[in-house]
XYZ file of C-alpha atoms in Angstrom:
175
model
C 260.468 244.101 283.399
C 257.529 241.988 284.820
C 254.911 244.027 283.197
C 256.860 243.320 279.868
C 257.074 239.773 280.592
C 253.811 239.450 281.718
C 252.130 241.678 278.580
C 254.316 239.369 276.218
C 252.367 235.817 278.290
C 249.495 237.604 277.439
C 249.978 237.655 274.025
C 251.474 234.894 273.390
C 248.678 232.884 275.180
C 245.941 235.173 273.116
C 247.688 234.181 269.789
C 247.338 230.455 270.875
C 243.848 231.293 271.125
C 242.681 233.458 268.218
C 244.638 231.714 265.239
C 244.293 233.629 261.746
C 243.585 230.615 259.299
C 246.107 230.405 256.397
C 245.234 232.321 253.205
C 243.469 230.660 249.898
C 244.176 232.839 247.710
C 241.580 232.878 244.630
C 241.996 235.470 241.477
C 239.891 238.335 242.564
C 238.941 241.548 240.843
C 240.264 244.427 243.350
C 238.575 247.292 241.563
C 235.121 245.019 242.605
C 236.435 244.796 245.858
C 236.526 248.372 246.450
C 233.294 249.377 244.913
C 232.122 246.925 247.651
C 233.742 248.484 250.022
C 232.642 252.468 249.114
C 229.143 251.080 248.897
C 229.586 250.121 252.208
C 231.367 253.245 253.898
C 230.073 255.948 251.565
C 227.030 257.129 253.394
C 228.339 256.125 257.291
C 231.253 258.209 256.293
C 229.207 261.116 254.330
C 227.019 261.049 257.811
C 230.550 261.936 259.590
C 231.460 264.546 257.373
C 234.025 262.607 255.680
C 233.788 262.067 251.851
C 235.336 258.383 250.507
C 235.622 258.201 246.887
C 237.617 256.016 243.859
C 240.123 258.646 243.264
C 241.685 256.138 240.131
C 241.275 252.981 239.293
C 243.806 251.615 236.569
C 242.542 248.358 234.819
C 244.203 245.305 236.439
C 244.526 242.122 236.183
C 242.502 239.517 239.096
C 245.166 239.553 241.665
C 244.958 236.174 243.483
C 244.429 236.810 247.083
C 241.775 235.672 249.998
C 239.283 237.798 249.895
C 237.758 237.505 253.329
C 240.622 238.009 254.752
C 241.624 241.184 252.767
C 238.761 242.464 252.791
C 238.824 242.300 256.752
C 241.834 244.004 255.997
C 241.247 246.481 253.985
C 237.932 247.311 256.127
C 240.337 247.994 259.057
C 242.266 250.416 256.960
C 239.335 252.761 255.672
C 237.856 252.229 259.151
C 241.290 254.234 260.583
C 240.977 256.325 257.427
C 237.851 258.068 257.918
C 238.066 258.182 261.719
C 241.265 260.117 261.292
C 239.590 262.312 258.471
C 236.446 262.777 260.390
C 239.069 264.186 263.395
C 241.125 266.223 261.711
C 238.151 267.635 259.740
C 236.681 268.550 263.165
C 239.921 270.216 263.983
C 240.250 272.219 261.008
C 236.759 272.950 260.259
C 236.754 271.449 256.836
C 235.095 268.532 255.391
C 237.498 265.089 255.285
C 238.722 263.142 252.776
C 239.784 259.219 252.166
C 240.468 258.311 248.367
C 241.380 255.369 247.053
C 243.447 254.663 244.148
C 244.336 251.519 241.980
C 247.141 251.766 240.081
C 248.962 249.787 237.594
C 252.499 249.583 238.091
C 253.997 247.094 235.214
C 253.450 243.774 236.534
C 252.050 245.119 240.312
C 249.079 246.668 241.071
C 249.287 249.535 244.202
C 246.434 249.946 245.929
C 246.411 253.073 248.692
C 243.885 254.256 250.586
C 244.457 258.320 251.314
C 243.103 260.474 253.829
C 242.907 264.199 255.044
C 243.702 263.007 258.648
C 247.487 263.572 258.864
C 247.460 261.901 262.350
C 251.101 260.149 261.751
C 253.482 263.255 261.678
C 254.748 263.276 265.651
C 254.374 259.260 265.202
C 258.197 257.249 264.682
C 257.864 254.937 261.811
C 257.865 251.792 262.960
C 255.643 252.526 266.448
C 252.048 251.933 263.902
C 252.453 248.219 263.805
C 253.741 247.867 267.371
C 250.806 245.775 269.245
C 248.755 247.963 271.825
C 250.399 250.922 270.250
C 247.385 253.556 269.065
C 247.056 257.430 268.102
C 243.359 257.031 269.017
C 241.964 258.098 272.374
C 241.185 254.165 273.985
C 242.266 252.487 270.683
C 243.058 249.087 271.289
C 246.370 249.075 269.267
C 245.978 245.570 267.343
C 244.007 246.338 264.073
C 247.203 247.053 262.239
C 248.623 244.338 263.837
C 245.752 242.381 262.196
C 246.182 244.383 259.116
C 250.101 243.607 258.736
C 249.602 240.080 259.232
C 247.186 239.610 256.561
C 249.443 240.937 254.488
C 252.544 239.231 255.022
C 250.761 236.000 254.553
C 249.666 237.178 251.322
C 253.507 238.303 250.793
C 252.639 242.119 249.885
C 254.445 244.909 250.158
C 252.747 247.901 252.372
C 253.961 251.325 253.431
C 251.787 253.143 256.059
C 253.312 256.916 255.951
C 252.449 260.760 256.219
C 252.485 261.561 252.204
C 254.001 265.328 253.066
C 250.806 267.302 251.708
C 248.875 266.412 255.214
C 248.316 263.512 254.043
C 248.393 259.726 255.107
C 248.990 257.471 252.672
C 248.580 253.453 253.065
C 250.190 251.915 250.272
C 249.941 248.106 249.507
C 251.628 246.557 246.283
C 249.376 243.526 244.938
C 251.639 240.492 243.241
């Protein structure tokens, strides 16, 4: 009980500290967004036997979000994506994957980031977002928590789940 009391001090007084700044959300293209970002990881991730590509990309509308702060986001995401790829791939002897996709879904736009990692099927559902909570060997636990926050100030949806085909999927639904 006082290492629970004492790890929730902690956090609270960290929070105090490090204080996200409130989203301004500006229209932004997302499809330019992640060409940024694949220009980015592309060739890190090739180097780690992990190939990132645009597996589809529906036309969509600018979705008005902050794009520093999404972006920060969304770099934490493919970050967990290919080093989850890159391990299983080591496991399994085959190169990894992490697609993303863009899809158009009547008013929303779904954005998910897939890879070949399948490192959530042993983990319970709601244990990814819990803080200090990590599958990776000394993972700090608080990039999804950065993540989730992010995008609950922009008010999206997100799903973060093992698709079935050894797969994870992280799904986020754009306004």
């Amino acid at each position: 009980k006082r290492r629970n009391a004492s790890l929730g001090e902690f956090i609270e007084r960290f929070t105090r500290v490090v204080k996200m700044p409130a989203p301004e959300p500006r229209p932004t293209d997302v499809r330019e967004l992640l060409e940024d970002l694949l220009r980015l990881y592309r060739e890190p991730a090739r180097a780690r036997g992990v190939e990132v590509s645009l597996a589809r990309v529906d036309e969509a509308p600018a979705v008005p979000l902050d794009r520093n702060l999404f972006e920060q986001a969304l770099l934490n995401i493919a970050k967990n994506a290919v080093e989850a790829a890159e391990a299983s791939a080591r496991e399994r002897g085959v190169p990894g994957r992490v697609d993303f996709e863009l899809r158009r879904e009547g008013e929303r736009v779904r954005l998910a980031v897939v890879d070949s990692g399948d490192r959530l099927g042993e983990v319970p559902p709601g244990q990814m977002f819990t803080p200090f909570f990590s599958t990776k060997k000394g993972g700090q636990g608080i990039g999804l928590l950065f993540v989730r926050e992010v995008l609950q100030r922009h008010g999206f949806a997100y799903r973060l789940a093992p698709d079935g085909n050894g797969r994870t999927r992280f799904d986020v639904w754009l306004k």
